[in-house]
Structures are given as C-alpha cells and as structure tokens.
Tab-separated table of C-alpha atoms and ligand atoms in Angstrom:
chain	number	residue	atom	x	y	z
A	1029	UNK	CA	96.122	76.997	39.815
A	1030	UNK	CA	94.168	77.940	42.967
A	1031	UNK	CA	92.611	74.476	43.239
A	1032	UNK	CA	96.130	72.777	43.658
A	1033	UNK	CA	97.086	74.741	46.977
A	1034	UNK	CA	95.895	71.935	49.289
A	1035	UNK	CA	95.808	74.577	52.107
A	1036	UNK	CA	95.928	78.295	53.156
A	1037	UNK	CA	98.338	80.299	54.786
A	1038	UNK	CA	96.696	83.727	55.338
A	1039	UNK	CA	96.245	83.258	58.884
A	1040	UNK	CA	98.626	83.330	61.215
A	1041	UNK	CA	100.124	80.097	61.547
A	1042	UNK	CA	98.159	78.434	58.749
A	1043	UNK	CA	100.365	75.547	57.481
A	1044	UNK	CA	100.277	74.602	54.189
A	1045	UNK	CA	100.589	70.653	52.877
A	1046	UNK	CA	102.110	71.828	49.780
A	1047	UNK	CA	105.161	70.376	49.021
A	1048	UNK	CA	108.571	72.253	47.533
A	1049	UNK	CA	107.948	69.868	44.469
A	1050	UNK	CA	104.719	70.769	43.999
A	1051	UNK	CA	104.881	74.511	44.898
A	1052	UNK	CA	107.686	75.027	42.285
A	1053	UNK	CA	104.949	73.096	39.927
A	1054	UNK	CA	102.255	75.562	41.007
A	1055	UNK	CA	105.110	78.153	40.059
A	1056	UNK	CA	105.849	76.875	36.751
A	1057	UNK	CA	109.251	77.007	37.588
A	1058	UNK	CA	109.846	72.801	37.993
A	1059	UNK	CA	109.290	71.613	34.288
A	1060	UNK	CA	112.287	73.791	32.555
A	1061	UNK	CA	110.098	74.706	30.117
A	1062	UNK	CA	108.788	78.096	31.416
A	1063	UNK	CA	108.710	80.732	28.415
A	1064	UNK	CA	110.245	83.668	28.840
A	1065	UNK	CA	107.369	85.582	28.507
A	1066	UNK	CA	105.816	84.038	31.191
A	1067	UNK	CA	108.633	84.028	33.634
A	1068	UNK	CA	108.792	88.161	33.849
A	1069	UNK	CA	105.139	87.730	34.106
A	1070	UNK	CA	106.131	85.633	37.588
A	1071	UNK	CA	108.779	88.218	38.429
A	1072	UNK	CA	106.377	90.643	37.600
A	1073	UNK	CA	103.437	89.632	40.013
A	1074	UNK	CA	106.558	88.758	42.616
A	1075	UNK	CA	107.200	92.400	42.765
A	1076	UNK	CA	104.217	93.492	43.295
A	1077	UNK	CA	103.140	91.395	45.685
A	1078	UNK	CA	105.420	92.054	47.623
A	1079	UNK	CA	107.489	88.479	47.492
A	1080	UNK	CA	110.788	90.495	48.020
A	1081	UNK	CA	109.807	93.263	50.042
A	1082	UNK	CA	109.024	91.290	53.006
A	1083	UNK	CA	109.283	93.934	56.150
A	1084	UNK	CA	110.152	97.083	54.177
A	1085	UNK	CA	108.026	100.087	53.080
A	1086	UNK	CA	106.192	102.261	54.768
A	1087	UNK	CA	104.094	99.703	56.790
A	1088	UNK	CA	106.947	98.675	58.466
A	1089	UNK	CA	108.758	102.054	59.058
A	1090	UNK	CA	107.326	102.501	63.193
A	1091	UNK	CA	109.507	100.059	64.303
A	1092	UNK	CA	112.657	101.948	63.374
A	1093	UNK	CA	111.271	105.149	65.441
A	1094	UNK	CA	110.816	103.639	68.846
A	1095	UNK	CA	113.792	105.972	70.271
A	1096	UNK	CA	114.159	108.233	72.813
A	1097	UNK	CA	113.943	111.425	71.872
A	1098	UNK	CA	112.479	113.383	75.436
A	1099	UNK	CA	109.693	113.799	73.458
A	1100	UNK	CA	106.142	113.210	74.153
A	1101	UNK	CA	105.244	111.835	70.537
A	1102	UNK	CA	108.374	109.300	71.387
A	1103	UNK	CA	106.058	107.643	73.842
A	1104	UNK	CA	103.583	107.440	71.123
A	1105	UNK	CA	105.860	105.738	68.486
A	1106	UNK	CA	106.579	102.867	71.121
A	1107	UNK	CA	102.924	102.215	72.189
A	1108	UNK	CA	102.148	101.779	68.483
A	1109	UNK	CA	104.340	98.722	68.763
A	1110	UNK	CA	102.013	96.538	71.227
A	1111	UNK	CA	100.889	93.864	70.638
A	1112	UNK	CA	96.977	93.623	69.373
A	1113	UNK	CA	94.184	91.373	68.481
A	1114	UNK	CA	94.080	90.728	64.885
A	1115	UNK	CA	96.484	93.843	64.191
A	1116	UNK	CA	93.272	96.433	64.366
A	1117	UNK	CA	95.457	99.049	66.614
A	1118	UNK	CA	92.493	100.044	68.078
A	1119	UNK	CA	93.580	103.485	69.576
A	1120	UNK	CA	93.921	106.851	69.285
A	1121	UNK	CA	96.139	109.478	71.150
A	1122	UNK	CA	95.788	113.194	72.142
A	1123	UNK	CA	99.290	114.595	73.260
A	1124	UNK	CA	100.657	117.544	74.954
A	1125	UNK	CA	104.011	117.956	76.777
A	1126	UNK	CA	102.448	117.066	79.900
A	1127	UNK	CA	100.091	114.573	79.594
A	1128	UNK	CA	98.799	111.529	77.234
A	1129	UNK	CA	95.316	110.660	76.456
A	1130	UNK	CA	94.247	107.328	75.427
A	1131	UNK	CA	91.124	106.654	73.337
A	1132	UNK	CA	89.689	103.495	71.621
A	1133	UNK	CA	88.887	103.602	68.188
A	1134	UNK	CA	85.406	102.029	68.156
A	1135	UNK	CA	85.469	101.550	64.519
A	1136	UNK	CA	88.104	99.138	64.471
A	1137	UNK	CA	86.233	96.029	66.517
A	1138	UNK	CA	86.460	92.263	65.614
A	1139	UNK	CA	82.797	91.742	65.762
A	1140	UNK	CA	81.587	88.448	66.089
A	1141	UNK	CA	85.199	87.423	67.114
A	1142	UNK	CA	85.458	90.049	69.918
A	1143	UNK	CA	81.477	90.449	70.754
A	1144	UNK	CA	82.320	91.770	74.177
A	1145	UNK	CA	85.303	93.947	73.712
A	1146	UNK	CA	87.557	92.114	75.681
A	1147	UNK	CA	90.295	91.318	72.829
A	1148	UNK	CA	90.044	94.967	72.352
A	1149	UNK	CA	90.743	96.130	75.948
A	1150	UNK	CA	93.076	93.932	76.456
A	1151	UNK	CA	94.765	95.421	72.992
A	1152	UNK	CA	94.776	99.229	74.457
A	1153	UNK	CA	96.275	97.851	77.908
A	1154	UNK	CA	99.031	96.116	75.823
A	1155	UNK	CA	99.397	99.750	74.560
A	1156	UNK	CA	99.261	101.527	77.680
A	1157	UNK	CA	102.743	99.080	79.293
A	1158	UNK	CA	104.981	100.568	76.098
A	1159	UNK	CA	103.459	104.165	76.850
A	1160	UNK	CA	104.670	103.847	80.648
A	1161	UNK	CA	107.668	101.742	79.699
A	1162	UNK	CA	108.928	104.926	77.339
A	1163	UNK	CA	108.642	107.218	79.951
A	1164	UNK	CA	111.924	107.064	81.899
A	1165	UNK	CA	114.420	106.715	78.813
A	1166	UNK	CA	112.803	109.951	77.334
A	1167	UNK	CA	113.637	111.885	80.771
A	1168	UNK	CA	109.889	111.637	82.198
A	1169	UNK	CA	108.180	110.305	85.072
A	1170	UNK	CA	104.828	108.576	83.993
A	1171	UNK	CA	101.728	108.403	86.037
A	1172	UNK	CA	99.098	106.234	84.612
A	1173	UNK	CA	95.060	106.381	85.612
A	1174	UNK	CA	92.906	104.001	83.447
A	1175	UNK	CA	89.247	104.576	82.690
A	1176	UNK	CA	89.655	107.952	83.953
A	1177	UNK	CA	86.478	109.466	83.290
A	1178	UNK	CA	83.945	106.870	84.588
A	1179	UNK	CA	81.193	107.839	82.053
A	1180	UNK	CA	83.300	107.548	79.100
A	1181	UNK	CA	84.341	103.885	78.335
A	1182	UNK	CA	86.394	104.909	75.413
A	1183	UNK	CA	88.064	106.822	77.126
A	1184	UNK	CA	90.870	104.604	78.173
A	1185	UNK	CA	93.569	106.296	80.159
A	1186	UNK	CA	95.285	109.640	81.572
A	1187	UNK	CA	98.983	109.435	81.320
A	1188	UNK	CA	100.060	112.196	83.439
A	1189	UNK	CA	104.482	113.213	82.783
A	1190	UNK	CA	106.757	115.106	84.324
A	1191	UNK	CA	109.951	115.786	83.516
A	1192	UNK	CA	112.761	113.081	85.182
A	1193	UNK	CA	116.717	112.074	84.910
A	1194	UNK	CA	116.783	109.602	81.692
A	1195	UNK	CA	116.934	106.249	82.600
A	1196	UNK	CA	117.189	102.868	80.364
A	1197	UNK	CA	115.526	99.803	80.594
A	1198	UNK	CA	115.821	96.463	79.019
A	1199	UNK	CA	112.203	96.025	78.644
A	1200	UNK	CA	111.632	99.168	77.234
A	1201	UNK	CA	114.608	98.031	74.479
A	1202	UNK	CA	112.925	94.992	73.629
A	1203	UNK	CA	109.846	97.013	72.385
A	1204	UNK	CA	111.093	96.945	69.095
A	1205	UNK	CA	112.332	93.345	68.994
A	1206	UNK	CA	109.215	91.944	70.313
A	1207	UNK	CA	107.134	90.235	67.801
A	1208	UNK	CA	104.267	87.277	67.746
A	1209	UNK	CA	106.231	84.039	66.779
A	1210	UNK	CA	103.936	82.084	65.327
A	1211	UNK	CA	106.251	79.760	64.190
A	1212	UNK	CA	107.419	76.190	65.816
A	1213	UNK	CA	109.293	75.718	68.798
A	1214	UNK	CA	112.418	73.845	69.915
A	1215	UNK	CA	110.684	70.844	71.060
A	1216	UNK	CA	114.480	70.038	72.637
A	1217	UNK	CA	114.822	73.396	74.373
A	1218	UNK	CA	112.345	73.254	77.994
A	1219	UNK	CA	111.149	76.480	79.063
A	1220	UNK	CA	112.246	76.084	82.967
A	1221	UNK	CA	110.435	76.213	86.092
A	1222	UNK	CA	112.493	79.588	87.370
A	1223	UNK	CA	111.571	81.246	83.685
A	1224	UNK	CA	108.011	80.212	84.188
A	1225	UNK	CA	108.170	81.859	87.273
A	1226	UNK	CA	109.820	84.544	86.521
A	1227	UNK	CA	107.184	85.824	84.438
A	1228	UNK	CA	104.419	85.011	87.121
A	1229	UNK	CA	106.662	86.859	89.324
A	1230	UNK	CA	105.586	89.966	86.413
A	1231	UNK	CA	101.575	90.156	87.795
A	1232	UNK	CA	101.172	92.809	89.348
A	1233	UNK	CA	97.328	93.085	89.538
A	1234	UNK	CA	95.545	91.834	92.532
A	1235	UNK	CA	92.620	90.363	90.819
A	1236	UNK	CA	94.697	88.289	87.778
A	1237	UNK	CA	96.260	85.282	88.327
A	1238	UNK	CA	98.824	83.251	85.658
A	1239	UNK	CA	98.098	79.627	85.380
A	1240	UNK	CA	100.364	77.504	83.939
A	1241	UNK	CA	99.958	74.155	81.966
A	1242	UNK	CA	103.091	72.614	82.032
A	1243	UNK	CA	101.974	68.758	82.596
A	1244	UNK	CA	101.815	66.764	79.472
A	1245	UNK	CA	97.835	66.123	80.736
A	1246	UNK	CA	97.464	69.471	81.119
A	1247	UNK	CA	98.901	71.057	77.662
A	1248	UNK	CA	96.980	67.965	75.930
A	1249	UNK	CA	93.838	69.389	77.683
A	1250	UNK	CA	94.768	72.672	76.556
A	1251	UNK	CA	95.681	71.587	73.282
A	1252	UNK	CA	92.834	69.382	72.677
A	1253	UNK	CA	90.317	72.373	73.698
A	1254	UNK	CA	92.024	75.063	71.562
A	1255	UNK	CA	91.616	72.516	68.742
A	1256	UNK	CA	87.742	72.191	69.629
A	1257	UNK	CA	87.476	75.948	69.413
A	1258	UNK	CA	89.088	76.659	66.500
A	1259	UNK	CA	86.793	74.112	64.682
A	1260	UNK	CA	83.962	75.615	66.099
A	1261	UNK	CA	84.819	79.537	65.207
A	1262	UNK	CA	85.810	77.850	61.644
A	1263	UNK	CA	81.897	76.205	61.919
A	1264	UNK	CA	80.393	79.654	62.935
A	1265	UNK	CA	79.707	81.861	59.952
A	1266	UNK	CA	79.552	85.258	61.353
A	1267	UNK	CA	82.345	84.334	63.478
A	1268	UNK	CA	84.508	83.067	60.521
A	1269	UNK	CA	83.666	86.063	58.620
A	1270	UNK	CA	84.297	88.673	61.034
A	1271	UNK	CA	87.516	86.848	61.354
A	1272	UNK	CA	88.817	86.631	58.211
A	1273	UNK	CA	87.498	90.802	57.701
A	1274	UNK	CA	90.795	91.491	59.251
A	1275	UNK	CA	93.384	89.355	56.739
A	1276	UNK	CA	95.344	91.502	54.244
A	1277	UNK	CA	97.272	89.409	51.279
A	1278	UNK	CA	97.378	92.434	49.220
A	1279	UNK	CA	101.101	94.044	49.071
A	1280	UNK	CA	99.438	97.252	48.370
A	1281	UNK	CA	96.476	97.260	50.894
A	1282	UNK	CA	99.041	96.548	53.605
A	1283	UNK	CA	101.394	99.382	52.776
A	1284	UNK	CA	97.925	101.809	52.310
A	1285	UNK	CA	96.125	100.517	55.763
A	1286	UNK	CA	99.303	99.211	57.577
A	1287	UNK	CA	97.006	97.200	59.570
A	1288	UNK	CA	95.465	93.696	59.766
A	1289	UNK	CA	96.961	90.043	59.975
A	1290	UNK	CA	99.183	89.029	56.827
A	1291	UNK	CA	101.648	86.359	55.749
A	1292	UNK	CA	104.949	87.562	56.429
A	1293	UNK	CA	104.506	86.906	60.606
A	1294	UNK	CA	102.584	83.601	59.968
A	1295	UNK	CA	105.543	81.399	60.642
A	1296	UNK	CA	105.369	79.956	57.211
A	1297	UNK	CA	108.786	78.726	55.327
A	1298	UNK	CA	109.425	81.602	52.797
A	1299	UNK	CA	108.401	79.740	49.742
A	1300	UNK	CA	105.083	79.469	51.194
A	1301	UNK	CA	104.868	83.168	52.309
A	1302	UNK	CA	105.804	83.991	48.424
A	1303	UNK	CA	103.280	81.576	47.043
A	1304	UNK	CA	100.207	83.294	49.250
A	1305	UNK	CA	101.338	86.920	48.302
A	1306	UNK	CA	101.488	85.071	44.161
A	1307	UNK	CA	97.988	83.342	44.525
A	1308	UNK	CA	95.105	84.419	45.711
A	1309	UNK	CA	93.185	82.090	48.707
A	1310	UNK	CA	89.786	81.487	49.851
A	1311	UNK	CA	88.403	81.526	52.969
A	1312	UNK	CA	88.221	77.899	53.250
A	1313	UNK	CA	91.732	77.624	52.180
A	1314	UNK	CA	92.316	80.037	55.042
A	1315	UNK	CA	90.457	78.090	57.446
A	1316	UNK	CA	92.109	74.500	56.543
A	1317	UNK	CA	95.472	76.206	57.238
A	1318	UNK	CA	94.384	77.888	60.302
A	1319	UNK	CA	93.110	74.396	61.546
A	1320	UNK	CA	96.286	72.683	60.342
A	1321	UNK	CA	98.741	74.662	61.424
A	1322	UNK	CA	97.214	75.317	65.407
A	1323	UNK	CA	96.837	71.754	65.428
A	1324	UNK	CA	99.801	70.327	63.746
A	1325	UNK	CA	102.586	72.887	64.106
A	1326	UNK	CA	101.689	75.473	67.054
A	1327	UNK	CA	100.068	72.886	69.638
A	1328	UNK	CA	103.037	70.407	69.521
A	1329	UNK	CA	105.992	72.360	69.878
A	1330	UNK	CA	104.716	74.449	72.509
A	1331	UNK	CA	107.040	74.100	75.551
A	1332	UNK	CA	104.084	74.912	77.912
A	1333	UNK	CA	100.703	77.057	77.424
A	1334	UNK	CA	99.338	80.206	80.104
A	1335	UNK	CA	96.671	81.329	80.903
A	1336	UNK	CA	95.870	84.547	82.333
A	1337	UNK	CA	92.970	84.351	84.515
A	1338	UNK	CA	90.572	87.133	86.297
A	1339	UNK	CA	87.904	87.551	88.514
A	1340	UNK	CA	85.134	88.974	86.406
A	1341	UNK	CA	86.166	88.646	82.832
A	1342	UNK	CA	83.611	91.310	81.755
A	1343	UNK	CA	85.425	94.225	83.593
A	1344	UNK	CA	87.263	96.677	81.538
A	1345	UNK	CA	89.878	97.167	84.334
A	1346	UNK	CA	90.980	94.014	84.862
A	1347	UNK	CA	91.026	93.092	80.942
A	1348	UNK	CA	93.118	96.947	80.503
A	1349	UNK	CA	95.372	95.400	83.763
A	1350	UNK	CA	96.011	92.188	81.741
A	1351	UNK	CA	97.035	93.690	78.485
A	1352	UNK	CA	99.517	95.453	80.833
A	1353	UNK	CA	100.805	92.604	82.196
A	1354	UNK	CA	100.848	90.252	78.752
A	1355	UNK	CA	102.688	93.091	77.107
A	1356	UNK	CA	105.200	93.628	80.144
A	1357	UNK	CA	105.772	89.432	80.096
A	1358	UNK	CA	106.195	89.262	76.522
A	1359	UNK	CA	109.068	92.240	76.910
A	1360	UNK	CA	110.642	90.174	79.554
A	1361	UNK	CA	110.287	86.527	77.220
A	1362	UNK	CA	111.673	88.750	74.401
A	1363	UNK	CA	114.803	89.678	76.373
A	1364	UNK	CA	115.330	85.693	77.018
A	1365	UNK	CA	115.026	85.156	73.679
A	1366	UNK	CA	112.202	82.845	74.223
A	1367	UNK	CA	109.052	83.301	72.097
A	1368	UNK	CA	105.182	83.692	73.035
A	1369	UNK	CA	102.257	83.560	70.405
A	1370	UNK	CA	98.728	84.468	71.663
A	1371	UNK	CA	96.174	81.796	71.233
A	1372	UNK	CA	93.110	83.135	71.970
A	1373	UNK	CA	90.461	80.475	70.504
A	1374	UNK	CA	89.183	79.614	74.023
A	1375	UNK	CA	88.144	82.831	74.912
A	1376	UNK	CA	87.292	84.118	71.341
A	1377	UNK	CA	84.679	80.972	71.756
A	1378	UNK	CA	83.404	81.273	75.166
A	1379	UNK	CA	82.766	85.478	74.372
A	1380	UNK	CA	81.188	84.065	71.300
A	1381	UNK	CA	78.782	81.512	73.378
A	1382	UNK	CA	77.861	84.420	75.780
A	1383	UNK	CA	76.684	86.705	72.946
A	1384	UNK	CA	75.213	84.375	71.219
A	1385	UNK	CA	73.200	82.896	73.584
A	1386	UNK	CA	74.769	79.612	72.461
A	1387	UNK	CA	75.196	76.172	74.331
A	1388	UNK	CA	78.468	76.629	76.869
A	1389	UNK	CA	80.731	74.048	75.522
A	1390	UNK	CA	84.160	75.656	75.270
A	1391	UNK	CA	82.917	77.746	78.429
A	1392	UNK	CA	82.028	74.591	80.675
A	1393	UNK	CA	85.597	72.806	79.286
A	1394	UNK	CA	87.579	75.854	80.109
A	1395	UNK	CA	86.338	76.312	83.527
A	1396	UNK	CA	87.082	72.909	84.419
A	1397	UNK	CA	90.498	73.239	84.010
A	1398	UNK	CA	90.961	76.457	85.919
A	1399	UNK	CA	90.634	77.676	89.815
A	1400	UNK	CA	87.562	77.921	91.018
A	1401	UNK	CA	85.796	81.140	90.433
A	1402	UNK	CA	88.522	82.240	87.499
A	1403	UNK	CA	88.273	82.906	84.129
A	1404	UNK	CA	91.217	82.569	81.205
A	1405	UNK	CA	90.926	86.319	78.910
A	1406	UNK	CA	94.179	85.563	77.289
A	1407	UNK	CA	95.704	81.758	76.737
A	1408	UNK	CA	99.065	81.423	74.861
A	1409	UNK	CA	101.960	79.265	74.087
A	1410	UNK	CA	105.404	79.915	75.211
A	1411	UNK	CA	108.882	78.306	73.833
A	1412	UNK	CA	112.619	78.771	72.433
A	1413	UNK	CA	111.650	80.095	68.244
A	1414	UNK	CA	112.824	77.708	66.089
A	1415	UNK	CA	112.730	80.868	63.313
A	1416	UNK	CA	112.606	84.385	63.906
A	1417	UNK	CA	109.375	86.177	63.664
A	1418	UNK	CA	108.931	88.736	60.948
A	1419	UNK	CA	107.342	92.102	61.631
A	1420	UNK	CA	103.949	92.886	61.505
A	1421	UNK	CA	102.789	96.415	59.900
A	1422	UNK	CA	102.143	99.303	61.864
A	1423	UNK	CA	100.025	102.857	61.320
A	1424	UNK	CA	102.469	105.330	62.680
A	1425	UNK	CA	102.241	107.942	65.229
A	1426	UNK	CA	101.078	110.517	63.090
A	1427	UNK	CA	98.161	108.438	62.041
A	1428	UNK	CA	96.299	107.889	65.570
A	1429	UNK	CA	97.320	111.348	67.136
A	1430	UNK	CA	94.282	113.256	67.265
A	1431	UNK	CA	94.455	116.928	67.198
B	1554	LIG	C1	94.193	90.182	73.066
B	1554	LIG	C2	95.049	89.586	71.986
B	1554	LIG	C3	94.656	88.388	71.362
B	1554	LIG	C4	95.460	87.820	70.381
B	1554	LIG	N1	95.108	86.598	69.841
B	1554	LIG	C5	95.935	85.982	68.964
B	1554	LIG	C6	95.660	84.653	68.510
B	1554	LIG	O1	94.682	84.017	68.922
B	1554	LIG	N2	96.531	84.067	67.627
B	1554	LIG	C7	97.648	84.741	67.184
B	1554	LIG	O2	98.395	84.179	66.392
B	1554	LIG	N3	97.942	85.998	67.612
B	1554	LIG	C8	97.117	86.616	68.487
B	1554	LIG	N4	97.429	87.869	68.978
B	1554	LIG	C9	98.641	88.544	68.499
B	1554	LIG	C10	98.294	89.663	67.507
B	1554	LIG	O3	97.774	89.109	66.314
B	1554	LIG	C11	99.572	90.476	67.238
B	1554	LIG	O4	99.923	91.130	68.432
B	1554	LIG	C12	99.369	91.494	66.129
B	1554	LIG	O5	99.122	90.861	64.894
B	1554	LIG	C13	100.589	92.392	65.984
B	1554	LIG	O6	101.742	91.619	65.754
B	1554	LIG	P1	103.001	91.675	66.728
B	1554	LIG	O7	102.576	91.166	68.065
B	1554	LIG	O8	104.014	90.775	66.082
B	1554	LIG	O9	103.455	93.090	66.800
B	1554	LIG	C14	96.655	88.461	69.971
B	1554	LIG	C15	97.039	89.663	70.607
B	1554	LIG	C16	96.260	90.220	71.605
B	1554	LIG	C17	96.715	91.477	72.292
C-alpha cells in the first residue's frame, strides 16, 4: 500500500501526485467491494490517527488562551504562539509579577539544519514581539532588554512590567489568527506596492534591511535558488536527517509532545492530510513531496518573495531583532488577510556550507542577488491564501514556565 503513494506529504508543503481516483483506491473505498470488516478497520485507524480531529485536543488548546487577563502568565500564553523553526518552541520562561525572563532551551536545536543557531534565535525573537505585544491589553507597560547578561547566551531577554491603563491592539489580536500558510496563493490577487511597503515601513532595527523580489527575474532567481537548496539539503544526509527528526505523523505523539512539523498546516487538500495520518511515509517519500510541492505549488503562486537581510548574520542581536520584526510583519500581513510562509532553504544551506566547511554555492548565489555587504537570515513568500491555514500544535504555558 505504501509503495503506491507516489509522494509524501509530511513536510510542510509536500505535494502529493496522488490522484482522488487513486487515493480512494489506496483507501479501498473505490471498488464497492470493501468488507465490512475491513471498513471499521479504516474508521478505526481514521480515529486514531487523528483524520477527524484535525486542530482539536490538547495540542491545540494555547491558541484559545491568548486573552487578556492582567496577568503575567497571559503574556506567556501569547508568546507561545510565535512563530518557530520547525515547531521546536525553543524557550523557556521564569515569571513574576514584575518581570519576564527569557531562556533558550538548548535541547531543542535543529542540528545539521540550524548548525549556527540562527533559526533558533530568530525563533525566541519571534517570541519576544508577542511577549511585548501582550503587554498593553493586560494593563502593563513592557520594557524589553535582549541578551541581558552578556556572559550568558541563553539567556535571551529581561522583560521588565509595570502596571499601565489597558490598551488594545490589532496586532496583538491577530496573535491567535496568525498561522504559516503553506498553501497556494491567488495567482490573480497582486500583493501591492503600498502593502509591500507597508511592511518595510515595520523595520525597526538599524542594522536589517527588507529586500524585496517583486520582478518576475528576480522571484525566478529566487525561485530557481530555493529550488537548488532544497535539492541539496534533500542530497545532504545529516542535513536531511536532522530535518526530518522534527516531523510528527503520529496523532498521539503530537497530542503527548505538542511540538514538531505535521500534516494538518502543510497546505495539503484534506484527503491527502487523511491519507498521511492513515499510511505511514518514508523519508524519501517526505523528501519527493518537499521537493514537489516548494517547486511546483509554493514557488509559483507566490505573489512576491522577502528577504530579510543583516549586517553580520552570525550576531545573536540582530538575528533576536529580526525574529522581532518577522513576527511583528506577519501580525500586520495577518490583519490584511494576506498570507506569509517562511522559506528558509537559502539560509538553512548557506549555515550548512559554513559548518561544514563545504564549497559556497548557495552562499556565492545568494549574495549575488543582495546589497552589497548583506546577508538574507530569513527569505519567505508572501500572497492572498487561496485556503486557510490550519493550526499548528503548541506546548502550553505551563509547560516552559520554569519555577
Ligand atoms: C526562523 C524560522 C524559519 C522557518 N522556516 C520555515 C521554512 O523554511 N518553511 C516553512 O514552511 N516554515 C518555516 N517556518 C515556519 C515554522 O515552521 C512555523 O512557524 C511553525 O511550524 C509553527 O507554525 P505557525 O507559524 O503556523 O504557528 C520558519 C519559522 C521561523 C521562525
């Protein structure tokens, strides 16, 4: 049965070649002759895996609690809800009523496909924009110092609160609405030049930069590169593996770790999100489908790719100030109803040349397309969603809060 899926969908955005026909004849369910024995067997393994459950349990229960409250911990439940590479929520909290501290978690690192940490950083700045953001509707005033203690690198940030007049804010209420659509876009719907620049208009850090490819040249370049890196992480064992470390098909593992990268928020039509949770995939299967769907579905029907660029792409600052700003634009793009999807092959590759000592092909490309003197630590794709994204699970509050 495994042999006649043509292609995986356990990453995000894998795409499948397998037809409705031929799905419903993977299922059993196109001859008319299923017995009815084996057709509660199907319901059975539906069930469990989760084919009906899609966004409900427990893993999914922090992104009902992102309220205000004027409590501390209510800052917590919304920077649980930022975006991060490969779903690891690499963080941990320590919380009084005055005051916020944010650790990494070192044991929750990418390896191969985050060698330098930056992914991560990036990750914990994403987290540290919903921590700030939750401030003023939960009556507080927040005053945010990153890397705090210079001798501590996990040591992320000091969020320092007092107590303020409650205020809203529509980026704060699109925390829990934003999600990674990984889906197509409108291909008929252009992003404009005042939205573009609105969110340009968002950077707020005086060594980052937002470069836009907007040029049919330019998102070919873009397109063609991110389709040269992807084949190359695919070609890299230790790369491949670390990647695929973080996937999660089973309904049960996701509900126990409520981490990790799984089907529901792949963009896949929902009979292919039930076949993956039915039938178990490879990792070649994965990586077909993770190849297939960049190239053939995500690529495309992007209405224009970004790239946000730094100075020294090694610096923990300007990668925390970045994760900031990617977390305050996707807010922002949320609120428009527009929809953003990380794509993060370039950089994965050229940290991955870097540590490995390896020749600097992605890294030579990639520069050549930028400013002088810059360098891209996070690339995405930006358009109207065709579909909307489903959630991804979340640890919750209670589960990163240190004593
Ligand atoms: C630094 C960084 C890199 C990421 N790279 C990718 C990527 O290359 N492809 C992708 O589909 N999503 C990527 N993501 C999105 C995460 O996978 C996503 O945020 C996570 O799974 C949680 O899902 P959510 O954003 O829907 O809450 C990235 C996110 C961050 C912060």
């Amino acid at each position: 049965m495994q042999a006649d899926l043509e292609q995986s969908v356990d990453r995000p955005g894998a795409a499948r070649a397998v037809s409705r026909r031929k799905a419903l004849q993977i299922l059993g369910l196109g001859s008319g002759l299923v017995a009815v024995s084996g057709a509660s067997g199907l319901t059975w393994r539906a069930v469990e895996g989760g084919v009906f459950s899609t966004g409900t349990g427990s893993a999914y229960d922090a992104w009902g609690r992102s309220k205000p409250g004027g409590h501390t911990l209510n800052l917590v439940n919304a920077a649980i809800l930022a975006a991060n590479a490969h779903n690891t929520q690499p963080w941990l909290f320590t919380v009084s009523d005055d005051r916020i501290e944010l650790f990494s978690d070192m044991s929750r690192t990418i390896g191969a496909m985050d060698p330098l940490l930056r992914e991560m950083q990036i990750s914990l700045g994403c987290a540290v924009e919903n921590l700030a953001l939750a401030a003023a509707p939960n009556g507080m005033t927040a005053k945010v110092s990153l890397l705090p203690v210079p001798y501590d690198a996990t040591h992320i940030a000091t969020v320092s609160l007092a107590p303020a007049p409650a205020s809203g804010s529509a980026l704060f209420d699109a925390i829990a609405a934003r999600h990674t659509n990984r889906g197509g876009y409108d291909t008929t719907r252009p992003v404009t030049g005042r939205q573009l620049d609105a969110l340009s208009a968002l950077v707020d850090a005086p060594a980052t930069q937002l470069v836009w490819f907007t040029t049919n040249t330019q998102k070919r370049a873009f397109s063609d590169l991110t389709v040269r890196a992807t084949q190359a992480i695919i070609a890299d064992p230790q790369q491949a593996a670390d990647d695929y470390r973080w996937y999660r098909s089973d309904w049960h593992d996701i509900q126990l770790h409520k981490d990790g990268i799984t089907i529901d928020p792949s963009g896949q039509s929902a009979l292919i999100r039930a076949l993956s949770k039915l039938l178990p995939t490879t990792r070649k299967q994965d990586d077909d489908g993770w190849l297939s769907g960049t190239r053939d579905t995500q690529l495309p029907t992007a209405a224009a790719f970004g790239a946000l660029v730094v100075r020294d792409p090694h610096d923990p600052l300007q990668r925390l100030q970045v994760g900031r700003i990617w977390q305050r634009m996707h807010l922002a793009a949320t609120t428009e109803g527009l929809g953003m999807q990380p794509l993060c092959q370039i950089p994965e590759r050229v940290d991955r040349e870097t540590s490995a000592g390896l020749a600097p092909d992605v890294t030579e490309a990639v520069a050549a397309m930028l400013p002088a003197d810059s360098h891209a630590i996070m690339t995405f794709r930006i358009g109207y969603p065709t579909a909307a994204a489903l959630l991804s699970p979340r640890r919750p509050a209670g589960d990163v809060v240190r004593a």
